[in-house]
Each structure stands twice: as C-alpha cells, then as structure tokens.
Amino acid sequence: LYGYAKIADGEKFEDAKKPGMMDLPGKAKFNRWQKFHDENLSAADAQKKYVEAVDALVAKYGLKQ
C-alpha cells in the first residue's frame, strides 16, 4: 500500500532519502516504492491499485467498528 500511496500522491522518488541499513520496514517500503517507480506506474493507476488492495483486505478481514 505504501508504494501505491507514494506514487498516487505524486511524491518524487528521486528526492527520497534511502532508509538506514537496520531500518528493515523502511527498506521494504522504499523498495516497493522504487519498484513501482521503475515500472513507470502512473498516479491514476496507483490510486486504482491502492483502492483494489484495500478492498481486497476489507473483503478478507472485514472491518471492526
């Protein structure tokens, strides 16, 4: 979800600071964002994929209120 959100928000990957060596969650998020950037995923496509991913999670786990 993080990578889709970063692309959809129009944030520039080139300006991103690479996470530290021991920041494993940060590295995972950064790598996913880089993957989508390298694939030239558009902001509109990223928004669509983000919504699809959230809908799939809601369908699988439901919502607690």
Coordinates of C-alpha atoms in Angstrom, one line a residue:
L1 CA 0.0 0.0 0.0
Y2 CA 2.8 2.4 0.8
G3 CA 4.3 2.3 -2.7
Y4 CA 0.9 2.9 -4.3
A5 CA 0.2 5.8 -1.9
K6 CA 3.6 7.5 -2.6
I7 CA 3.1 7.2 -6.4
A8 CA -0.6 8.4 -6.2
D9 CA 0.4 11.4 -4.1
G10 CA 2.9 12.4 -6.7
E11 CA 5.9 12.3 -4.4
K12 CA 9.2 12.3 -6.2
F13 CA 11.2 9.1 -5.7
E14 CA 14.4 10.9 -6.8
D15 CA 14.1 13.2 -3.7
A16 CA 13.5 10.3 -1.3
K17 CA 16.1 9.6 1.4
K18 CA 17.2 5.9 1.4
P19 CA 16.4 4.3 4.8
G20 CA 19.2 3.1 7.0
M21 CA 20.7 -0.4 6.9
M22 CA 18.9 -1.6 10.0
D23 CA 15.5 0.0 9.1
L24 CA 14.0 -3.2 7.7
P25 CA 10.4 -1.9 7.5
G26 CA 11.6 1.3 5.9
K27 CA 13.7 -0.6 3.4
A28 CA 10.8 -2.8 2.4
K29 CA 8.6 0.2 1.9
F30 CA 11.3 2.1 -0.1
N31 CA 12.0 -1.0 -2.3
R32 CA 8.3 -1.3 -3.1
W33 CA 8.1 2.4 -4.0
Q34 CA 11.2 2.0 -6.1
K35 CA 9.6 -1.0 -7.9
F36 CA 6.5 1.0 -8.9
H37 CA 8.6 4.0 -9.9
D38 CA 10.8 1.8 -12.1
E39 CA 7.7 0.4 -13.7
N40 CA 6.5 3.9 -14.5
L41 CA 3.2 3.4 -12.7
S42 CA 1.0 6.5 -13.2
A43 CA -0.6 8.3 -10.3
A44 CA -4.1 7.3 -11.6
D45 CA -3.1 3.6 -11.9
A46 CA -1.5 3.7 -8.4
Q47 CA -4.8 5.1 -7.0
K48 CA -6.8 2.4 -8.7
K49 CA -4.4 -0.3 -7.4
Y50 CA -4.4 1.1 -3.9
V51 CA -8.2 1.0 -3.7
E52 CA -8.3 -2.5 -5.1
A53 CA -5.8 -3.6 -2.5
V54 CA -7.7 -2.0 0.3
D55 CA -11.0 -3.6 -0.9
A56 CA -9.3 -7.0 -1.0
L57 CA -8.1 -6.6 2.6
V58 CA -11.6 -5.5 3.7
A59 CA -13.2 -8.4 1.9
K60 CA -10.7 -10.8 3.5
Y61 CA -10.6 -9.4 7.1
G62 CA -13.7 -7.2 7.3
L63 CA -14.0 -4.0 9.3
K64 CA -14.1 -3.7 13.1
Q65 CA -16.2 -0.9 14.4

